[in-house]
mmCIF file of C-alpha atoms and ligand atoms in Angstrom:
data_model
loop_
_atom_site.group_PDB
_atom_site.id
_atom_site.type_symbol
_atom_site.label_atom_id
_atom_site.label_comp_id
_atom_site.label_asym_id
_atom_site.label_seq_id
_atom_site.Cartn_x
_atom_site.Cartn_y
_atom_site.Cartn_z
ATOM 1 C CA MET A 1 -0.072 -0.142 0.073
ATOM 2 C CA ASN A 2 2.413 2.716 1.031
ATOM 3 C CA LYS A 3 6.025 2.567 1.865
ATOM 4 C CA LYS A 4 5.868 5.007 4.744
ATOM 5 C CA LEU A 5 3.721 2.723 6.939
ATOM 6 C CA ASP A 6 6.762 1.728 9.203
ATOM 7 C CA ALA A 7 6.197 0.768 12.905
ATOM 8 C CA ASN A 8 7.009 4.411 13.764
ATOM 9 C CA TYR A 9 3.471 5.294 11.777
ATOM 10 C CA TYR A 10 1.729 3.178 13.881
ATOM 11 C CA SER A 11 3.448 4.046 17.584
ATOM 12 C CA LYS A 12 3.185 7.431 16.454
ATOM 13 C CA LEU A 13 -0.657 7.325 15.136
ATOM 14 C CA LEU A 14 -1.587 5.345 18.598
ATOM 15 C CA GLU A 15 0.049 8.127 20.575
ATOM 16 C CA LEU A 16 -2.215 10.785 19.055
ATOM 17 C CA GLN A 17 -5.208 8.465 19.317
ATOM 18 C CA GLN A 18 -4.250 8.305 23.382
ATOM 19 C CA LEU A 19 -3.890 11.990 23.756
ATOM 20 C CA ASP A 20 -7.123 12.489 21.563
ATOM 21 C CA PHE A 21 -9.278 10.007 23.526
ATOM 22 C CA ALA A 22 -8.170 11.914 26.735
ATOM 23 C CA LEU A 23 -9.027 15.054 25.333
ATOM 24 C CA VAL A 24 -12.734 13.523 23.810
ATOM 25 C CA GLU A 25 -13.622 12.097 27.375
ATOM 26 C CA LEU A 26 -12.489 15.428 29.060
ATOM 27 C CA THR A 27 -14.558 17.533 26.548
ATOM 28 C CA LEU A 28 -17.841 15.504 27.318
ATOM 29 C CA TYR A 29 -16.890 15.591 30.853
ATOM 30 C CA LEU A 30 -16.731 19.359 30.955
ATOM 31 C CA ASP A 31 -19.946 19.644 28.859
ATOM 32 C CA THR A 32 -21.936 18.503 31.911
ATOM 33 C CA HIS A 33 -19.675 19.559 34.520
ATOM 34 C CA PRO A 34 -18.225 23.402 33.418
ATOM 35 C CA ASN A 35 -17.228 24.655 36.774
ATOM 36 C CA ASP A 36 -14.390 21.772 37.137
ATOM 37 C CA LEU A 37 -11.375 24.037 37.246
ATOM 38 C CA GLN A 38 -8.825 21.404 37.293
ATOM 39 C CA ALA A 39 -10.248 19.505 34.684
ATOM 40 C CA ILE A 40 -10.263 22.566 32.611
ATOM 41 C CA GLN A 41 -6.571 22.974 33.473
ATOM 42 C CA GLN A 42 -5.768 19.153 32.256
ATOM 43 C CA PHE A 43 -7.707 19.924 29.279
ATOM 44 C CA ASN A 44 -5.351 23.005 28.473
ATOM 45 C CA GLN A 45 -2.414 20.955 29.259
ATOM 46 C CA LEU A 46 -3.403 17.886 26.841
ATOM 47 C CA ALA A 47 -4.395 20.103 24.289
ATOM 48 C CA GLN A 48 -1.205 21.809 24.039
ATOM 49 C CA GLN A 49 0.413 18.236 24.356
ATOM 50 C CA ARG A 50 -1.756 17.171 21.321
ATOM 51 C CA GLN A 51 -0.906 19.911 19.003
ATOM 52 C CA GLN A 52 2.718 19.044 19.435
ATOM 53 C CA CYS A 53 2.067 15.442 18.657
ATOM 54 C CA ALA A 54 -0.386 16.202 15.807
ATOM 55 C CA HIS A 55 2.289 18.490 14.169
ATOM 56 C CA GLN A 56 4.863 16.181 14.562
ATOM 57 C CA PHE A 57 3.037 13.495 13.104
ATOM 58 C CA GLU A 58 1.744 15.500 9.854
ATOM 59 C CA MET A 59 5.452 16.666 9.278
ATOM 60 C CA GLN A 60 6.260 12.786 8.907
ATOM 61 C CA TYR A 61 3.180 11.352 7.196
ATOM 62 C CA GLY A 62 1.180 14.434 5.790
ATOM 63 C CA PRO A 63 -1.893 16.444 6.998
ATOM 64 C CA LEU A 64 -4.246 15.185 9.273
ATOM 65 C CA LEU A 65 -7.176 18.242 8.779
ATOM 66 C CA GLN A 66 -8.531 20.105 5.559
ATOM 67 C CA PHE A 67 -9.603 23.285 4.623
ATOM 68 C CA GLY A 68 -6.164 24.687 5.742
ATOM 69 C CA HIS A 69 -5.968 23.396 9.238
ATOM 70 C CA SER A 70 -2.883 21.654 8.128
ATOM 71 C CA TYR A 71 -0.018 22.675 5.768
ATOM 72 C CA SER A 72 0.836 20.933 2.600
ATOM 73 C CA LYS A 73 4.227 19.855 0.851
ATOM 74 C CA TYR A 74 4.384 19.636 -2.908
ATOM 75 C CA PRO A 75 2.522 17.723 -4.694
ATOM 76 C CA TRP A 76 -0.495 18.268 -2.967
ATOM 77 C CA GLN A 77 -0.270 15.802 0.017
ATOM 78 C CA TRP A 78 -4.336 15.325 0.984
ATOM 79 C CA ILE A 79 -5.051 13.111 -1.606
ATOM 80 C CA GLU A 80 -2.197 10.546 -0.583
ATOM 81 C CA THR A 81 -2.985 6.923 1.092
ATOM 82 C CA PRO A 82 -3.464 5.817 3.233
ATOM 83 C CA TRP A 83 -7.093 6.615 4.087
ATOM 84 C CA PRO A 84 -7.935 5.610 7.722
ATOM 85 C CA TRP A 85 -9.532 2.227 7.090
ATOM 86 C CA GLN A 86 -6.321 1.555 4.756
ATOM 87 C CA VAL A 87 -4.220 0.943 7.906
ATOM 88 C CA MET B 1 -19.348 23.379 10.306
ATOM 89 C CA TRP B 2 -17.418 19.998 10.284
ATOM 90 C CA ILE B 3 -13.588 19.387 9.582
ATOM 91 C CA TYR B 4 -12.499 15.756 8.713
ATOM 92 C CA GLU B 5 -9.703 14.326 10.528
ATOM 93 C CA LYS B 6 -7.744 11.934 8.386
ATOM 94 C CA LYS B 7 -7.728 9.121 11.429
ATOM 95 C CA LEU B 8 -9.617 6.747 13.293
ATOM 96 C CA GLN B 9 -10.768 7.417 17.053
ATOM 97 C CA TYR B 10 -9.342 3.916 18.035
ATOM 98 C CA PRO B 11 -7.237 1.510 15.890
ATOM 99 C CA VAL B 12 -9.638 -1.447 13.939
ATOM 100 C CA ARG B 13 -7.620 -4.392 13.151
ATOM 101 C CA VAL B 14 -9.469 -7.516 12.172
ATOM 102 C CA SER B 15 -7.519 -10.770 12.456
ATOM 103 C CA LYS B 16 -9.599 -12.989 9.662
ATOM 104 C CA CYS B 17 -11.955 -12.456 6.571
ATOM 105 C CA CYS B 18 -15.215 -12.954 7.911
ATOM 106 C CA PRO B 19 -18.174 -11.617 5.884
ATOM 107 C CA ARG B 20 -20.648 -13.370 8.387
ATOM 108 C CA THR B 21 -19.536 -10.808 11.423
ATOM 109 C CA ALA B 22 -19.718 -7.995 8.980
ATOM 110 C CA LYS B 23 -23.118 -8.941 7.855
ATOM 111 C CA TYR B 24 -23.907 -8.518 11.797
ATOM 112 C CA LEU B 25 -21.990 -5.468 12.159
ATOM 113 C CA VAL B 26 -24.022 -3.554 9.418
ATOM 114 C CA GLU B 27 -26.649 -3.355 12.176
ATOM 115 C CA GLN B 28 -24.408 -0.519 13.800
ATOM 116 C CA TYR B 29 -24.038 0.939 10.552
ATOM 117 C CA GLY B 30 -27.449 1.431 9.067
ATOM 118 C CA GLY B 31 -29.669 -0.118 11.939
ATOM 119 C CA ALA B 32 -32.311 1.704 14.462
ATOM 120 C CA ASP B 33 -29.934 1.991 16.969
ATOM 121 C CA GLY B 34 -26.411 2.197 14.997
ATOM 122 C CA GLU B 35 -24.292 5.074 14.568
ATOM 123 C CA LEU B 36 -25.495 6.932 11.925
ATOM 124 C CA SER B 37 -28.856 6.838 13.796
ATOM 125 C CA ALA B 38 -27.200 8.241 16.535
ATOM 126 C CA ALA B 39 -25.345 11.142 14.936
ATOM 127 C CA LEU B 40 -28.107 12.625 13.049
ATOM 128 C CA ARG B 41 -30.377 11.793 16.324
ATOM 129 C CA TYR B 42 -28.186 14.344 18.418
ATOM 130 C CA LEU B 43 -27.133 17.083 16.143
ATOM 131 C CA ASN B 44 -30.834 17.377 14.692
ATOM 132 C CA GLN B 45 -31.953 17.969 18.519
ATOM 133 C CA ARG B 46 -29.883 20.635 19.268
ATOM 134 C CA TYR B 47 -31.736 23.339 17.691
ATOM 135 C CA THR B 48 -34.144 23.042 20.102
ATOM 136 C CA ILE B 49 -33.060 22.010 23.091
ATOM 137 C CA PRO B 50 -32.040 24.471 25.939
ATOM 138 C CA ASP B 51 -28.575 26.197 25.651
ATOM 139 C CA LYS B 52 -27.025 24.513 28.388
ATOM 140 C CA VAL B 53 -26.674 20.925 27.009
ATOM 141 C CA VAL B 54 -26.221 22.029 22.835
ATOM 142 C CA GLY B 55 -22.759 21.422 23.349
ATOM 143 C CA LEU B 56 -22.764 17.864 24.839
ATOM 144 C CA LEU B 57 -25.274 17.069 21.624
ATOM 145 C CA THR B 58 -22.812 18.622 19.347
ATOM 146 C CA ASP B 59 -19.607 16.503 20.776
ATOM 147 C CA ILE B 60 -21.170 13.351 20.817
ATOM 148 C CA GLY B 61 -23.170 13.575 17.645
ATOM 149 C CA THR B 62 -19.711 14.409 16.085
ATOM 150 C CA GLU B 63 -18.064 11.394 18.063
ATOM 151 C CA GLU B 64 -20.939 9.211 16.802
ATOM 152 C CA PHE B 65 -19.506 9.947 13.331
ATOM 153 C CA ALA B 66 -16.027 8.686 14.254
ATOM 154 C CA HIS B 67 -17.611 5.573 15.698
ATOM 155 C CA LEU B 68 -19.538 5.296 12.027
ATOM 156 C CA GLU B 69 -16.495 5.354 9.885
ATOM 157 C CA MET B 70 -15.005 2.803 12.976
ATOM 158 C CA ILE B 71 -17.826 0.251 12.055
ATOM 159 C CA ALA B 72 -17.282 1.011 8.153
ATOM 160 C CA THR B 73 -13.406 0.119 8.558
ATOM 161 C CA MET B 74 -14.646 -2.997 10.110
ATOM 162 C CA ILE B 75 -16.964 -3.915 7.659
ATOM 163 C CA TYR B 76 -14.597 -2.922 4.733
ATOM 164 C CA LYS B 77 -11.784 -5.069 6.268
ATOM 165 C CA LEU B 78 -13.730 -8.083 7.430
ATOM 166 C CA THR B 79 -15.217 -8.367 3.516
ATOM 167 C CA LYS B 80 -12.597 -7.190 1.181
ATOM 168 C CA ASP B 81 -10.676 -10.352 0.607
ATOM 169 C CA ALA B 82 -14.391 -12.270 0.136
ATOM 170 C CA THR B 83 -15.134 -14.193 -2.732
ATOM 171 C CA PRO B 84 -18.830 -13.755 -4.107
ATOM 172 C CA GLN B 85 -19.019 -17.445 -3.143
ATOM 173 C CA GLN B 86 -17.865 -16.603 0.825
ATOM 174 C CA LEU B 87 -20.326 -13.476 0.876
ATOM 175 C CA GLN B 88 -23.069 -15.996 -0.277
ATOM 176 C CA GLU B 89 -22.406 -18.457 2.372
ATOM 177 C CA ALA B 90 -22.359 -15.475 4.740
ATOM 178 C CA GLY B 91 -26.067 -14.852 4.069
ATOM 179 C CA LEU B 92 -24.812 -11.598 2.093
ATOM 180 C CA GLY B 93 -25.548 -12.851 -1.608
ATOM 181 C CA GLU B 94 -28.498 -10.534 -1.771
ATOM 182 C CA HIS B 95 -26.488 -7.707 -0.459
ATOM 183 C CA TYR B 96 -23.766 -8.464 -3.277
ATOM 184 C CA ALA B 97 -26.390 -8.721 -6.000
ATOM 185 C CA ASN B 98 -27.192 -5.232 -5.491
ATOM 186 C CA HIS B 99 -23.882 -3.659 -4.106
ATOM 187 C CA ASP B 100 -21.082 -5.879 -4.753
ATOM 188 C CA SER B 101 -18.717 -5.256 -1.613
ATOM 189 C CA ALA B 102 -20.031 -1.582 -1.220
ATOM 190 C CA LEU B 103 -21.215 -0.618 1.915
ATOM 191 C CA TYR B 104 -24.844 0.310 2.308
ATOM 192 C CA TYR B 105 -26.721 2.085 5.245
ATOM 193 C CA ASN B 106 -29.371 -0.947 5.998
ATOM 194 C CA ASN B 107 -29.345 -2.957 9.106
ATOM 195 C CA ALA B 108 -28.509 -6.577 9.465
ATOM 196 C CA ALA B 109 -31.654 -8.104 7.937
ATOM 197 C CA GLY B 110 -30.901 -5.423 4.637
ATOM 198 C CA VAL B 111 -33.761 -3.300 5.951
ATOM 199 C CA PRO B 112 -32.603 0.278 4.514
ATOM 200 C CA TRP B 113 -31.944 3.147 7.035
ATOM 201 C CA THR B 114 -34.944 5.242 7.345
ATOM 202 C CA ALA B 115 -35.741 8.710 9.529
ATOM 203 C CA ALA B 116 -38.202 6.819 11.191
ATOM 204 C CA TYR B 117 -35.476 5.541 13.889
ATOM 205 C CA ILE B 118 -34.846 8.987 14.694
ATOM 206 C CA ALA B 119 -37.111 10.496 17.261
ATOM 207 C CA SER B 120 -37.848 14.362 17.885
ATOM 208 C CA LYS B 121 -39.994 15.581 20.017
ATOM 209 C CA GLY B 122 -38.904 19.404 20.957
ATOM 210 C CA ASP B 123 -39.635 18.461 24.572
ATOM 211 C CA PRO B 124 -35.770 18.332 26.178
ATOM 212 C CA LEU B 125 -36.658 15.789 28.642
ATOM 213 C CA ALA B 126 -38.258 13.275 25.944
ATOM 214 C CA ASP B 127 -35.497 13.825 23.834
ATOM 215 C CA LEU B 128 -32.728 13.121 26.312
ATOM 216 C CA TYR B 129 -34.582 10.112 27.511
ATOM 217 C CA GLU B 130 -34.466 8.928 23.810
ATOM 218 C CA ASP B 131 -31.012 9.560 23.777
ATOM 219 C CA ILE B 132 -30.255 7.929 26.641
ATOM 220 C CA ALA B 133 -32.512 4.437 25.435
ATOM 221 C CA ALA B 134 -30.542 4.654 22.274
ATOM 222 C CA GLU B 135 -27.378 4.403 24.124
ATOM 223 C CA GLU B 136 -28.188 1.524 26.158
ATOM 224 C CA LYS B 137 -29.866 -0.244 22.910
ATOM 225 C CA ALA B 138 -26.679 0.289 21.239
ATOM 226 C CA ARG B 139 -24.467 -0.777 23.979
ATOM 227 C CA ALA B 140 -26.723 -4.005 24.131
ATOM 228 C CA THR B 141 -26.326 -4.598 20.509
ATOM 229 C CA TYR B 142 -22.319 -4.394 20.500
ATOM 230 C CA GLN B 143 -22.469 -6.998 23.300
ATOM 231 C CA TRP B 144 -24.461 -9.249 21.243
ATOM 232 C CA ILE B 145 -21.520 -9.156 18.638
ATOM 233 C CA ILE B 146 -19.112 -9.551 20.714
ATOM 234 C CA ASP B 147 -20.197 -12.564 22.010
ATOM 235 C CA MET B 148 -20.548 -13.582 18.587
ATOM 236 C CA THR B 149 -16.972 -13.447 17.248
ATOM 237 C CA ASP B 150 -14.175 -15.337 18.338
ATOM 238 C CA ASP B 151 -11.696 -12.443 16.557
ATOM 239 C CA VAL B 152 -10.069 -10.909 19.634
ATOM 240 C CA ASP B 153 -8.624 -8.040 17.372
ATOM 241 C CA LEU B 154 -11.951 -6.967 16.245
ATOM 242 C CA GLN B 155 -13.645 -7.675 20.178
ATOM 243 C CA ASP B 156 -10.870 -4.942 21.122
ATOM 244 C CA SER B 157 -12.382 -2.108 18.959
ATOM 245 C CA LEU B 158 -16.051 -3.455 19.397
ATOM 246 C CA LYS B 159 -15.562 -3.081 23.473
ATOM 247 C CA PHE B 160 -14.093 0.453 22.890
ATOM 248 C CA LEU B 161 -17.443 1.422 20.967
ATOM 249 C CA ARG B 162 -19.350 -0.358 23.807
ATOM 250 C CA GLU B 163 -17.504 1.683 26.646
ATOM 251 C CA ARG B 164 -18.319 4.593 24.763
ATOM 252 C CA GLU B 165 -22.033 4.033 24.531
ATOM 253 C CA ILE B 166 -21.782 3.952 28.633
ATOM 254 C CA VAL B 167 -20.092 7.163 28.817
ATOM 255 C CA HIS B 168 -22.548 8.837 26.580
ATOM 256 C CA ALA B 169 -25.603 7.237 28.363
ATOM 257 C CA MET B 170 -24.179 8.650 31.603
ATOM 258 C CA ARG B 171 -23.540 12.258 30.331
ATOM 259 C CA PHE B 172 -27.134 12.206 28.901
ATOM 260 C CA LYS B 173 -28.213 11.559 32.313
ATOM 261 C CA GLU B 174 -26.305 14.367 33.807
ATOM 262 C CA ALA B 175 -27.904 16.300 31.020
ATOM 263 C CA VAL B 176 -31.371 15.474 32.361
ATOM 264 C CA GLU B 177 -30.523 16.604 35.714
ATOM 265 C CA ILE B 178 -29.013 19.861 34.315
ATOM 266 C CA ILE B 179 -32.565 20.588 32.528
ATOM 267 C CA LYS B 180 -34.378 19.512 35.388
ATOM 268 C CA ALA B 181 -32.429 21.840 37.976
ATOM 269 C CA ASP B 182 -32.654 24.606 35.300
ATOM 270 C CA ARG B 183 -36.412 24.410 35.385
ATOM 271 C CA ASP B 184 -36.564 24.426 39.087
ATOM 272 C CA THR B 185 -34.604 27.443 39.282
ATOM 273 C CA LYS B 186 -37.158 29.369 36.616
ATOM 274 C CA LYS B 187 -40.009 27.740 38.964
ATOM 275 C CA ILE B 188 -39.002 29.381 41.799
ATOM 276 C CA TYR B 189 -38.189 33.487 40.444
HETATM 277 FE FE1 FE2 C 201 -23.126 6.832 21.496
#
């Protein structure tokens, strides 16, 4: 499929999925507990970590987001495989 | 608006080609209590629900689309190497005749998805109780499918989805309390 899919790809992806899981959980929790300061601090801290992790992933494996939320090298990287169901 | 992210919410691995399991999993793709129904139900309710729970409906509705993509990935991986013969043996002959190996929004029995699966009552408590019930039903369906497969990789992803239904139900129950508390305050003043 795609030659870039080494063990590092899967471990980087997993790292991002783990951070994002914590962020999804915190998001839903905060939606019903908006006054939990500690949870908000944890959320902001993880959001920062997530940004760095996603940035590193994108530098190696291409854009995660579209419509200007990720950058592209030449040629246009968005259309490159793999798509999520192919890995 | 929505922005697509080019990754799954949680890894999906299958250890073998198994069109029969795919046939059952379609229940969570285009069935009454499936992920498509869930996403559309919650996002549609947002416009008339009290402001305090719009964020929750938006976020859970969005997460459901990530689950829909996971289910699609499972079905795709379970069927991509299957021959027409194998699909037929798994009870997917009728599906193959109409759709080849393409996915379609129908339930495990082949009934196409319908908006009748979604309730929209305009009453916040009625809508939220509907959502709680939907989550519990989805959780039960995931359990039945986990029980029917011996693929441990697939079971892992399915258990993740089952746990998400539990969390969603819990958050919706909290939303009910928020709405009730809000009503009580308004009665006092
Ligand atoms: Fe859910």
